[in-house]
Every structure is written in structure tokens, then in C-alpha cells.
Coordinates of N, CA and C and ligand atoms in Angstrom, one line a residue:
M9 N -30.6 -0.4 6.1 CA -30.0 0.8 5.6 C -30.7 1.8 5.7
L10 N -30.3 3.2 6.3 CA -31.3 4.2 5.8 C -31.1 4.3 4.2
I11 N -32.5 5.4 3.5 CA -32.1 5.7 2.6 C -32.7 7.1 2.5
I12 N -31.6 8.3 2.6 CA -31.6 9.2 2.0 C -32.2 9.5 1.1
I13 N -33.1 10.3 -0.1 CA -32.9 11.0 -1.3 C -33.4 12.4 -1.2
T14 N -32.6 13.0 -2.0 CA -32.3 14.0 -1.5 C -33.0 15.2 -2.7
K15 N -33.5 16.3 -2.9 CA -33.9 16.9 -4.2 C -32.9 17.5 -5.0
D16 N -31.1 17.8 -4.1 CA -30.5 17.3 -5.2 C -29.0 17.8 -4.4
Y17 N -28.1 17.6 -5.3 CA -26.8 18.0 -4.9 C -26.0 18.7 -3.4
N18 N -26.3 19.6 -3.3 CA -26.0 20.2 -2.3 C -27.0 19.8 -1.2
E19 N -28.3 19.6 -1.2 CA -28.8 19.1 0.1 C -28.5 18.0 0.0
L20 N -27.9 17.4 -0.4 CA -27.1 15.7 -0.5 C -26.0 16.1 0.9
S21 N -25.2 16.8 -0.2 CA -23.6 17.2 0.3 C -23.7 17.7 1.6
K22 N -25.1 18.3 2.4 CA -25.6 19.4 3.3 C -26.4 17.9 4.4
R23 N -27.3 17.5 4.3 CA -27.5 15.9 4.5 C -26.4 15.0 5.5
A24 N -25.2 15.3 4.6 CA -24.1 14.3 4.6 C -22.9 14.9 5.9
A25 N -23.2 16.3 5.5 CA -21.9 17.5 7.1 C -22.8 17.3 8.2
D26 N -24.1 17.3 8.0 CA -24.7 17.7 9.1 C -25.0 16.4 10.1
I27 N -24.6 14.6 9.3 CA -24.2 13.4 10.2 C -22.7 13.8 10.9
I28 N -22.3 13.8 9.9 CA -21.0 13.9 10.4 C -20.6 14.8 11.2
N29 N -21.2 16.5 11.3 CA -21.1 17.1 12.5 C -21.7 16.2 14.1
I30 N -22.8 15.8 13.7 CA -23.5 15.3 14.7 C -22.3 14.1 15.6
E31 N -21.9 13.5 14.7 CA -20.9 12.3 15.3 C -19.5 12.7 15.9
I32 N -19.6 13.8 15.6 CA -17.9 14.8 15.7 C -18.0 14.8 17.7
N33 N -19.2 15.8 16.9 CA -20.0 16.4 18.7 C -20.2 15.4 19.6
N34 N -20.1 13.9 19.6 CA -21.1 12.9 20.0 C -19.3 12.1 20.9
K35 N -19.0 12.3 19.9 CA -17.6 11.3 19.9 C -16.7 11.6 19.9
P36 N -15.3 12.8 21.0 CA -14.3 12.8 20.6 C -13.3 12.1 20.2
G37 N -12.0 12.4 19.8 CA -11.8 11.4 19.2 C -11.7 10.8 17.6
L38 N -13.2 11.1 17.4 CA -14.1 10.5 16.7 C -12.8 10.3 15.4
R39 N -12.8 9.0 14.7 CA -12.4 8.3 13.8 C -12.5 8.1 12.7
L40 N -12.1 8.8 11.3 CA -12.9 9.1 10.2 C -12.4 9.3 9.1
G41 N -12.7 7.8 8.6 CA -12.7 7.8 7.0 C -13.7 8.6 6.0
L42 N -12.2 9.0 5.1 CA -11.9 10.3 4.2 C -11.7 9.8 2.9
A43 N -13.5 10.0 1.8 CA -13.2 9.4 0.5 C -13.3 10.6 -0.3
T44 N -12.7 10.8 -1.8 CA -11.8 11.7 -1.9 C -13.1 12.0 -4.0
G45 N -12.9 12.3 -5.0 CA -13.3 12.6 -6.1 C -14.3 13.8 -6.0
S46 N -15.1 13.0 -7.4 CA -16.2 14.6 -6.8 C -17.3 14.3 -5.9
T47 N -17.6 13.2 -5.9 CA -18.9 13.3 -4.4 C -18.7 13.7 -4.0
P48 N -17.3 14.1 -2.7 CA -17.9 14.4 -1.9 C -17.5 16.2 -1.4
I49 N -17.1 16.3 -3.0 CA -16.0 17.9 -2.8 C -17.3 18.9 -2.3
G50 N -18.7 18.9 -2.7 CA -19.5 19.8 -1.5 C -20.1 19.7 -0.6
M51 N -19.5 17.5 0.0 CA -20.0 17.9 1.8 C -18.5 18.6 2.2
Y52 N -17.8 18.5 1.5 CA -16.0 19.4 2.2 C -16.1 20.9 2.1
K53 N -17.2 21.4 0.9 CA -17.2 22.5 1.2 C -18.4 22.6 3.1
E54 N -19.0 21.8 2.8 CA -20.4 22.8 3.6 C -19.3 22.0 5.0
L55 N -18.8 21.2 5.4 CA -18.0 21.1 6.4 C -17.3 22.4 6.7
I56 N -16.3 22.7 6.1 CA -15.8 24.1 6.0 C -16.2 25.5 6.2
K57 N -17.6 25.2 5.8 CA -18.7 25.8 5.8 C -18.7 26.4 7.6
E58 N -19.3 25.3 7.7 CA -19.2 24.9 8.9 C -18.7 25.4 10.2
Y59 N -17.4 24.9 10.0 CA -16.3 25.1 10.5 C -16.0 26.6 10.9
K60 N -15.8 27.2 9.9 CA -16.0 28.8 10.0 C -16.9 29.5 10.4
E61 N -17.7 29.0 10.6 CA -18.9 29.1 11.7 C -18.9 29.0 12.8
K62 N -18.3 28.2 13.5 CA -17.3 27.7 14.5 C -18.9 27.0 14.9
K63 N -19.4 26.1 13.7 CA -20.5 24.7 14.4 C -19.9 23.3 14.7
I64 N -18.2 23.6 14.5 CA -18.2 22.4 14.2 C -16.8 22.2 14.5
D65 N -16.2 21.0 15.2 CA -14.3 21.8 15.9 C -13.7 20.3 15.6
F66 N -12.5 20.1 14.7 CA -12.4 18.5 14.0 C -11.1 18.5 14.8
S67 N -10.1 19.3 16.3 CA -9.8 19.3 17.0 C -9.2 18.3 17.2
S68 N -10.4 17.0 17.3 CA -9.9 15.6 18.4 C -9.7 14.5 17.7
V69 N -10.5 14.7 15.9 CA -10.8 14.3 15.1 C -9.6 13.5 14.5
H70 N -9.6 12.3 14.5 CA -8.3 11.6 13.0 C -9.0 11.1 12.0
A71 N -8.5 11.1 11.2 CA -8.6 11.3 9.8 C -7.7 9.9 8.7
F72 N -8.6 9.3 8.0 CA -7.7 8.1 7.1 C -8.4 7.9 5.7
M73 N -7.4 8.5 5.1 CA -7.4 8.2 3.4 C -8.3 7.0 3.5
L74 N -8.7 6.9 2.3 CA -9.7 5.6 1.9 C -8.9 4.4 1.3
D75 N -8.0 6.3 0.1 CA -7.2 4.9 -1.2 C -5.8 6.6 -1.5
E76 N -5.9 5.4 -2.9 CA -4.5 6.8 -3.4 C -4.0 5.8 -4.4
Y77 N -4.0 6.5 -5.3 CA -3.1 5.8 -6.6 C -2.3 5.6 -6.3
Y78 N -1.4 4.7 -6.9 CA -0.5 4.1 -6.4 C 0.7 3.4 -8.5
P79 N 1.9 4.3 -8.3 CA 2.8 5.0 -7.5 C 1.9 6.5 -8.1
I80 N 2.2 6.7 -7.1 CA 2.1 8.8 -7.6 C 2.8 9.8 -6.3
K81 N 3.4 10.9 -6.6 CA 3.7 12.2 -5.4 C 3.2 12.6 -5.1
K82 N 3.5 12.7 -3.5 CA 1.8 13.7 -3.2 C 1.9 15.4 -3.7
S83 N 2.8 15.5 -4.0 CA 3.2 16.6 -4.9 C 2.4 16.2 -6.6
D84 N 1.8 15.5 -6.7 CA 0.8 15.2 -8.2 C -0.8 16.2 -7.9
K85 N -1.0 17.1 -8.5 CA -3.0 17.0 -8.5 C -3.6 16.6 -8.5
N86 N -3.5 15.2 -8.8 CA -4.1 14.5 -9.4 C -4.2 13.2 -7.7
S87 N -2.8 13.0 -6.9 CA -3.1 12.2 -6.1 C -4.0 12.7 -4.8
Y88 N -4.6 11.8 -4.5 CA -5.8 12.1 -3.3 C -5.2 12.4 -1.8
Y89 N -3.8 12.7 -2.4 CA -3.5 13.0 -1.4 C -3.0 14.7 -0.7
F90 N -3.0 14.9 -2.6 CA -3.1 16.4 -2.3 C -4.8 16.7 -2.7
Y91 N -5.9 16.2 -2.7 CA -6.8 16.4 -3.3 C -7.6 16.8 -1.4
T92 N -6.8 16.0 -0.6 CA -7.6 15.8 0.4 C -7.3 16.8 1.2
H93 N -6.0 17.3 1.0 CA -4.8 18.8 1.6 C -6.1 20.2 1.0
E94 N -5.9 20.1 -0.4 CA -7.0 21.1 -0.9 C -8.7 21.8 -0.8
K95 N -9.0 20.4 -0.6 CA -10.3 19.7 -1.1 C -11.0 20.7 0.8
F96 N -9.9 20.4 1.4 CA -10.8 20.3 3.1 C -9.8 20.7 3.7
L97 N -8.6 19.6 4.0 CA -7.7 19.6 5.3 C -7.2 21.2 5.5
K98 N -6.4 21.3 4.6 CA -5.7 23.0 4.6 C -6.5 24.1 5.7
H99 N -8.1 23.8 4.2 CA -9.4 25.2 5.5 C -9.6 24.5 6.4
V100 N -9.7 23.4 7.4 CA -10.0 22.8 8.8 C -9.2 23.1 10.2
N101 N -9.2 22.4 11.1 CA -8.4 22.0 12.7 C -8.4 20.6 12.8
I102 N -7.6 19.8 12.0 CA -7.7 18.9 12.1 C -5.7 18.2 12.0
K103 N -5.2 18.4 13.4 CA -3.6 18.1 13.8 C -3.4 17.4 12.2
K104 N -1.9 18.1 12.1 CA -1.4 16.9 11.0 C -0.8 14.9 11.9
S105 N -1.1 15.6 13.2 CA -0.6 14.3 14.0 C -1.8 13.8 14.0
N106 N -2.6 13.6 13.5 CA -3.9 13.1 13.1 C -4.6 12.6 12.1
L107 N -3.4 12.9 11.6 CA -3.4 12.3 10.4 C -2.9 11.2 9.5
N108 N -4.3 9.9 9.1 CA -3.4 8.8 8.5 C -3.5 8.9 7.0
I109 N -2.1 9.1 6.2 CA -2.1 8.9 4.9 C -1.7 7.8 4.2
L110 N -2.7 7.5 2.8 CA -1.5 6.0 2.0 C -1.3 6.3 1.3
E111 N 0.2 5.6 1.9 CA 1.1 6.5 0.9 C 1.6 6.0 -0.6
G112 N 0.5 6.7 -2.1 CA 1.6 6.4 -2.9 C 3.3 6.8 -3.5
E113 N 4.0 7.0 -2.4 CA 5.1 7.1 -3.1 C 6.0 6.2 -2.4
T114 N 5.2 4.8 -1.3 CA 6.2 4.3 -0.8 C 6.5 3.3 -1.9
K115 N 7.8 2.6 -1.3 CA 8.7 2.0 -2.1 C 8.5 0.6 -1.8
N116 N 7.8 0.2 -0.7 CA 7.0 -1.3 0.1 C 5.5 -1.1 0.0
P117 N 5.2 -1.0 -0.8 CA 3.1 -1.1 -1.2 C 2.6 -2.1 -0.4
N118 N 3.3 -3.3 0.0 CA 2.5 -4.3 0.2 C 3.0 -4.3 2.3
K119 N 4.1 -4.3 2.1 CA 4.0 -4.1 3.5 C 3.5 -2.8 4.4
F120 N 3.1 -1.2 3.8 CA 2.5 -0.6 4.1 C 0.8 -0.7 4.3
C121 N 0.8 -1.4 3.2 CA -1.2 -1.7 2.9 C -1.0 -2.6 4.5
N122 N -0.3 -3.8 5.1 CA -0.6 -4.6 5.7 C -0.6 -4.0 7.5
E123 N 0.7 -2.4 7.5 CA 0.2 -1.9 8.9 C 0.0 -1.2 8.9
Y124 N -1.1 -0.3 7.3 CA -2.2 0.3 7.6 C -3.3 -0.5 8.2
D125 N -3.8 -1.8 7.7 CA -5.1 -2.5 8.1 C -4.5 -2.7 9.2
K126 N -4.1 -2.8 9.8 CA -3.4 -3.1 10.9 C -4.2 -2.1 12.1
K127 N -3.4 -1.3 11.8 CA -3.9 0.1 12.8 C -5.6 0.0 12.8
I128 N -6.1 0.2 11.9 CA -7.7 0.9 11.6 C -7.7 -0.6 12.2
R129 N -7.4 -2.4 12.0 CA -8.4 -3.4 12.6 C -8.0 -3.2 14.2
K130 N -7.5 -3.0 14.4 CA -7.1 -2.7 16.1 C -8.3 -1.9 16.5
N131 N -8.6 -0.5 15.9 CA -9.3 0.1 16.3 C -10.1 1.0 15.2
P132 N -11.6 0.1 15.0 CA -11.7 0.0 14.0 C -12.2 1.9 13.9
L133 N -12.6 2.6 12.7 CA -13.5 3.4 12.5 C -14.9 3.8 12.8
D134 N -15.1 4.6 12.9 CA -16.1 5.2 13.9 C -17.1 5.2 12.7
L135 N -16.8 6.4 11.7 CA -17.4 6.1 11.0 C -16.8 6.9 9.3
Q136 N -17.0 6.6 7.9 CA -16.5 5.7 7.4 C -16.9 6.5 6.2
I137 N -16.8 7.9 5.4 CA -17.8 8.3 3.8 C -16.8 7.4 2.6
L138 N -17.9 7.0 2.0 CA -18.1 6.3 1.1 C -19.0 7.3 -0.6
G139 N -17.5 7.3 -1.5 CA -18.9 7.3 -3.0 C -19.0 6.1 -3.2
V140 N -19.1 5.6 -4.7 CA -19.1 4.8 -5.5 C -18.5 4.6 -7.0
G141 N -18.2 3.9 -7.4 CA -17.7 3.7 -8.5 C -19.0 3.7 -9.7
V142 N -18.9 4.4 -11.2 CA -20.7 3.1 -12.4 C -20.3 1.9 -11.7
N143 N -19.3 1.0 -11.6 CA -18.9 -0.3 -11.7 C -19.5 -0.9 -10.9
G144 N -19.3 0.3 -9.2 CA -20.2 -0.4 -7.9 C -18.8 -0.3 -7.5
H145 N -17.5 0.4 -7.5 CA -16.4 -0.6 -6.8 C -16.1 0.6 -5.4
I146 N -16.1 0.6 -4.6 CA -16.1 1.3 -2.9 C -14.1 1.3 -2.2
G147 N -14.2 2.3 -2.2 CA -12.7 3.1 -2.1 C -12.2 2.7 -3.6
F148 N -11.0 1.8 -3.8 CA -10.5 1.3 -5.2 C -10.9 -0.7 -4.9
N149 N -11.7 -0.7 -4.1 CA -12.5 -1.9 -4.5 C -13.0 -2.6 -5.4
E150 N -12.2 -3.0 -7.1 CA -12.7 -2.7 -8.3 C -13.7 -4.2 -7.9
P151 N -14.8 -4.7 -8.7 CA -15.1 -5.6 -9.1 C -14.4 -6.9 -9.1
G152 N -14.7 -7.8 -8.4 CA -14.1 -9.4 -8.4 C -13.7 -9.0 -7.1
S153 N -13.3 -7.9 -6.4 CA -12.9 -7.7 -5.1 C -13.0 -9.0 -3.6
S154 N -12.9 -9.2 -3.2 CA -13.3 -10.4 -1.8 C -14.1 -9.0 -1.0
N155 N -15.3 -9.2 -0.5 CA -15.9 -9.4 0.8 C -15.2 -9.2 2.1
Q156 N -13.9 -10.2 2.5 CA -13.3 -10.3 3.5 C -12.0 -9.0 3.0
S157 N -11.6 -9.0 2.0 CA -10.1 -8.1 2.0 C -10.1 -7.0 2.6
K158 N -8.6 -6.8 3.0 CA -7.9 -5.6 4.0 C -7.4 -5.0 2.6
T159 N -6.6 -4.2 3.6 CA -5.9 -3.0 2.7 C -4.6 -3.8 1.8
R160 N -4.7 -2.7 0.5 CA -3.5 -3.8 -0.4 C -3.4 -2.9 -1.5
V161 N -2.6 -3.3 -2.5 CA -2.1 -2.4 -4.4 C -3.8 -3.3 -4.5
I162 N -3.6 -3.1 -5.1 CA -4.8 -3.1 -6.3 C -4.5 -2.9 -8.2
K163 N -4.8 -2.8 -8.9 CA -4.8 -3.0 -10.2 C -6.2 -2.4 -10.9
L164 N -6.4 -1.0 -10.8 CA -7.7 -0.5 -11.5 C -7.7 -0.9 -12.6
T165 N -9.8 -1.6 -12.8 CA -9.5 -1.4 -14.8 C -9.4 -0.1 -15.7
E166 N -9.9 -0.5 -16.8 CA -9.3 0.2 -17.7 C -10.5 1.1 -17.9
N167 N -11.4 0.5 -17.5 CA -12.9 1.9 -17.5 C -13.2 2.4 -16.3
T168 N -12.3 2.2 -15.3 CA -12.1 3.3 -14.0 C -10.9 4.7 -14.1
R169 N -10.5 3.7 -15.4 CA -8.4 4.7 -15.3 C -9.4 5.1 -16.6
K170 N -10.4 4.8 -17.5 CA -11.1 6.1 -18.9 C -12.0 6.9 -18.1
I171 N -12.5 6.4 -17.1 CA -13.3 7.9 -16.3 C -12.9 8.6 -15.5
N172 N -11.8 7.9 -15.2 CA -10.7 8.7 -13.8 C -9.7 9.2 -14.6
S173 N -10.0 9.1 -16.1 CA -8.8 10.5 -16.6 C -9.7 11.5 -17.3
R174 N -10.8 12.2 -16.7 CA -11.3 13.5 -16.6 C -10.4 14.7 -15.6
F175 N -9.5 13.5 -15.2 CA -8.8 14.7 -14.4 C -7.4 15.1 -14.8
F176 N -6.8 13.6 -15.2 CA -5.5 14.1 -15.9 C -5.1 14.4 -17.4
K177 N -4.2 14.7 -17.8 CA -4.3 15.6 -19.0 C -3.9 13.8 -20.1
H178 N -4.3 12.5 -20.1 CA -4.1 11.9 -20.8 C -4.2 10.5 -19.8
I179 N -5.1 9.6 -21.3 CA -5.6 8.6 -19.9 C -3.9 7.6 -19.5
N180 N -3.1 8.1 -20.3 CA -1.7 7.6 -20.2 C -0.6 7.6 -18.2
K181 N -1.9 9.1 -18.1 CA -0.8 9.5 -16.6 C -1.9 8.5 -15.9
V182 N -2.8 8.3 -16.2 CA -3.6 7.4 -14.6 C -3.0 6.3 -14.6
P183 N -2.2 6.1 -13.2 CA -1.6 4.7 -12.8 C -2.5 3.8 -12.6
K184 N -1.9 2.8 -13.1 CA -2.8 1.7 -13.4 C -3.0 0.8 -11.9
N185 N -2.1 1.2 -11.0 CA -2.6 1.0 -10.1 C -2.8 1.9 -8.3
A186 N -3.6 1.2 -8.1 CA -3.8 2.2 -6.4 C -3.8 1.6 -5.2
L187 N -3.5 1.8 -3.4 CA -3.9 1.8 -2.8 C -5.2 1.6 -1.9
T188 N -5.8 0.5 -1.5 CA -7.0 0.6 -1.1 C -7.5 -0.1 0.2
I189 N -8.1 0.5 0.6 CA -8.5 0.0 2.5 C -9.6 -1.0 1.4
G190 N -9.1 -2.5 2.4 CA -10.8 -3.7 1.9 C -11.9 -3.6 2.1
I191 N -12.3 -4.1 1.4 CA -14.1 -4.6 1.9 C -14.1 -4.6 3.3
G192 N -13.3 -5.6 3.6 CA -13.7 -6.5 4.6 C -13.4 -5.5 5.9
T193 N -12.3 -4.5 5.4 CA -11.5 -3.4 6.8 C -13.2 -1.9 7.0
I194 N -13.2 -1.9 5.0 CA -14.7 -1.2 5.7 C -15.4 -1.5 6.2
M195 N -15.7 -2.7 6.0 CA -16.8 -2.8 6.7 C -16.8 -3.0 7.7
K196 N -16.1 -3.0 8.4 CA -15.2 -3.0 10.8 C -16.2 -1.6 11.3
S197 N -16.1 -0.1 10.4 CA -16.8 0.7 10.3 C -18.0 0.7 11.4
K198 N -18.0 1.2 11.7 CA -19.2 1.2 13.2 C -19.9 2.0 11.9
K199 N -20.2 3.4 11.2 CA -21.2 3.6 10.5 C -20.4 4.1 9.5
I200 N -20.9 3.7 7.6 CA -20.6 4.2 7.4 C -21.6 5.1 6.0
I201 N -21.2 6.2 5.7 CA -21.8 7.5 5.1 C -21.4 6.9 3.6
L202 N -23.0 6.2 2.9 CA -22.4 6.7 0.9 C -23.1 7.8 0.4
L203 N -21.8 8.1 -0.5 CA -23.5 9.2 -1.8 C -23.2 8.4 -2.5
A204 N -24.4 8.9 -3.5 CA -24.4 8.8 -5.0 C -24.8 10.0 -6.0
N205 N -25.0 10.5 -6.3 CA -25.7 11.6 -7.5 C -25.7 11.0 -8.9
G206 N -26.3 11.6 -9.4 CA -25.6 11.3 -10.7 C -26.9 10.5 -11.6
K207 N -26.8 10.2 -12.8 CA -27.5 8.9 -13.4 C -26.4 7.6 -13.5
N208 N -25.4 8.3 -13.4 CA -24.2 7.1 -14.0 C -24.0 6.1 -12.7
K209 N -24.9 6.6 -11.8 CA -24.7 5.8 -10.2 C -26.0 5.2 -10.5
A210 N -27.0 5.1 -11.0 CA -28.2 5.1 -11.0 C -28.3 3.2 -10.3
S211 N -27.3 2.3 -11.7 CA -27.4 1.5 -11.5 C -26.5 0.8 -10.5
A212 N -25.6 1.6 -9.2 CA -25.2 1.1 -9.3 C -25.5 0.8 -7.2
I213 N -26.3 1.6 -7.8 CA -27.6 2.1 -6.3 C -28.5 0.9 -6.3
K214 N -28.9 1.6 -7.6 CA -29.7 -0.4 -7.6 C -29.5 -1.7 -7.0
H215 N -28.4 -1.8 -7.7 CA -27.9 -3.0 -7.0 C -27.7 -3.5 -5.6
L216 N -27.1 -2.3 -4.9 CA -27.3 -1.8 -3.3 C -28.3 -2.8 -2.9
I217 N -29.8 -1.7 -3.6 CA -30.8 -1.3 -3.0 C -31.9 -3.0 -2.7
E218 N -31.4 -3.0 -4.2 CA -32.7 -4.3 -4.6 C -31.6 -5.9 -5.2
G219 N -30.5 -5.4 -5.0 CA -29.8 -7.1 -5.9 C -29.2 -7.8 -4.5
K220 N -28.8 -9.1 -5.0 CA -28.2 -10.1 -3.9 C -26.6 -9.2 -4.0
I221 N -26.2 -9.6 -2.9 CA -24.7 -9.9 -2.3 C -23.8 -10.4 -3.8
D222 N -22.8 -9.5 -4.5 CA -22.2 -10.0 -5.7 C -21.0 -9.6 -5.7
K223 N -19.8 -10.3 -5.7 CA -18.7 -9.8 -6.0 C -18.2 -9.2 -7.3
N224 N -19.1 -9.3 -8.1 CA -19.1 -8.4 -9.5 C -19.7 -6.7 -9.1
W225 N -20.0 -6.6 -8.6 CA -20.6 -5.7 -7.3 C -20.3 -5.7 -6.4
P226 N -19.1 -4.5 -5.7 CA -18.7 -5.1 -4.9 C -19.4 -3.8 -3.5
I227 N -20.5 -3.1 -3.8 CA -21.4 -2.2 -3.8 C -22.3 -3.1 -2.6
T228 N -22.2 -4.2 -3.0 CA -23.2 -5.2 -2.3 C -22.5 -5.3 -0.9
T229 N -21.6 -5.6 -0.9 CA -21.4 -6.3 0.5 C -21.9 -4.7 1.1
L230 N -22.2 -3.9 1.1 CA -22.8 -3.2 2.6 C -23.9 -3.6 2.6
K231 N -24.7 -3.9 2.3 CA -26.1 -4.7 2.5 C -26.0 -5.2 4.0
N232 N -25.2 -6.1 4.2 CA -24.8 -6.5 5.4 C -24.0 -5.5 6.6
H233 N -23.9 -4.4 5.7 CA -23.7 -3.1 7.4 C -25.1 -3.0 8.2
K234 N -24.7 -3.0 9.5 CA -25.7 -2.7 10.6 C -25.9 -1.0 10.5
N235 N -24.9 -0.7 10.2 CA -25.4 1.4 10.3 C -24.9 1.8 9.4
L236 N -25.2 1.0 7.7 CA -25.6 2.3 6.9 C -26.6 3.2 6.5
V237 N -26.0 4.4 6.5 CA -26.6 5.6 5.6 C -26.5 6.1 4.2
V238 N -27.1 5.5 3.4 CA -27.2 6.5 1.7 C -27.9 7.1 1.5
I239 N -27.2 7.9 0.9 CA -27.8 9.3 1.1 C -27.6 9.6 -1.3
L240 N -28.8 10.2 -1.7 CA -28.8 10.2 -3.2 C -29.6 11.6 -3.1
D241 N -29.1 12.0 -4.6 CA -29.7 12.9 -5.6 C -31.3 11.7 -6.2
K242 N -31.7 12.6 -6.9 CA -33.0 11.8 -7.3 C -33.0 11.1 -8.5
E243 N -31.4 11.5 -9.1 CA -31.2 11.4 -10.4 C -30.0 9.5 -9.5
A244 N -29.5 9.9 -9.1 CA -28.7 8.3 -8.4 C -30.2 7.2 -7.5
A245 N -31.2 7.5 -7.2 CA -32.1 6.9 -7.1 C -33.0 6.6 -8.4
R246 N -33.1 7.3 -9.0 CA -34.0 7.1 -10.3 C -34.6 5.2 -11.2
L247 N -33.6 4.4 -10.6 CA -33.6 3.5 -10.6 C -34.1 2.2 -10.0
I248 N -34.9 3.0 -8.3 CA -35.1 2.1 -8.0 C -36.4 2.5 -7.7
K249 N -37.4 1.0 -7.3 CA -38.2 0.5 -7.5 C -39.2 1.4 -6.7
Ligands
F6R2 C1 -12.8 8.1 -3.6 C2 -13.3 6.7 -3.5 C3 -13.8 6.2 -4.9 C4 -15.5 7.0 -5.6 C5 -15.3 6.9 -6.9 C6 -16.9 7.8 -7.5 O1 -11.7 8.3 -2.5 O2 -12.6 6.1 -3.4 O3 -14.4 4.6 -4.8 O4 -16.3 7.1 -4.4 O5 -14.8 6.2 -7.7 O6 -16.0 8.4 -8.0 P1 -17.0 9.8 -7.7 O7 -17.2 10.6 -6.6 O8 -15.1 10.8 -8.9 O9 -17.8 9.8 -9.2

């Protein structure tokens, strides 16, 4: 595990974007897993800037969504589909045909998830970007998720719904379920970059770095990953010895 502690969120975002840039340049056709949430917004801004400065070309990149609420319409501004387009895709040259989405409108989520999982396991992602929940979830793999888990429908914890309700008009509007790439499938990624900023992530980060593998802290499974880069700001790193 490589741990990078940055001075602030801007530096964290820049470091993450720099690694992605290098990976894309090194591997045409890179398969890239995209996280959403507040954490990677700065990283996406930096990638867009580098794209506009012609320092990065996404034309051969294959992108994969990490998770999505369920059910939710693509046009809902809280869908991760909408987020991924608004914050990133519409500004860069990732081809539509190279975008793999988790479909929040599907009528058959189990079948959809099985097929999505097979697609990834057959040819694992080269680089997965992750944030982490206050409760240690990665993707929407909530505490208790198996470290072998596949892409599936998951019930969100009330805690996650409450934290994420900041983006919705009311907590009642936060979907009760989600689709997420499983932990077992995430672990197949050749490289993982995990980003965390802010003091409310410090406990999850301490579990990752100093704790044992524990189902109640899904992030701890990443300890076993051979090529994990953890990029933190000072606040997220504040509980590490
Ligand atoms: C989002 C995702 C989640 C978030 C986590 C932290 O695609 O997979 O695991 O990374 O909930 O969210 P923020 O960044 O909003 O604190």
C-alpha cells in the first residue's frame, strides 16, 4: 500500500489526476472505474483541465460506473449517471460506446448486475477510483458485505441515506437501495486509487491502515490489494500513528 498524505484537497485532487494521466498514457484502451460523491470532484476538475490543455486524451479509455442508486432515473440530478456526465464525461472525449453504466432504471436489477459483473471479471479494470464512506463502505458495499461479493443490489444503511440526504430535498427522497460493483470484483482491479479527505473519514482510514480485515469495515479488505494507492488530506490522516 502506498500512502500519500497531501497538504490539502487541491493537492489530493492533483495527485490523483496525475496518476490517472500517467496510467492512461501508459496503456491505450485503459479500463477505468469511476467513483462519484464529493471526494473525486476536484480530481475530475483537474482531469478536465488537463484534457483542455491537451495533456491527456481519453479517446481509447473504457469507463465503468462503480455504483448507482436503485431505482433512479438517469435524468434525476441525484443519479450517479447524471453526476458522471455533468462532472466529467460531457467535458472530455470518452466515447459513448466506451461507457459502461450501472442502470438505475433497469427492470431486472439482478440479471443486469450479473451481466455487469461478468463483463468486468472477464477483463478486470486496470484502474479503479474509490472514495470511502464514513462507515467504511467502498462503492456501496455497506458494512457486512462479503469480501468476495459481486456486483449486486444492496440495501443502503440508514446512516448512508442520512449522510447522502444532503444532496436530496428530503431524506424520504433518498433511494433505499443501490447497485454496486462488489468488493470481490473491485479487488480484481489491477490498480486502485482510494481518496479520502476531511476529518469524518479519519476513522475509516485508521481501520484501513492500522486495523485488521473486518467485514464491518469494508475498506479493510483493500489491505490485501497488491497495488493500492491511498491519497489523503491531513484531516483524513489525522488518526494514523
Ligand atoms: C460513490 C461511492 C461511495 C462514496 C462514499 C463517499 O461512487 O462509491 O462509496 O465514495 O460514499 O462519498 P463522499 O465522497 O461524498 O464523501
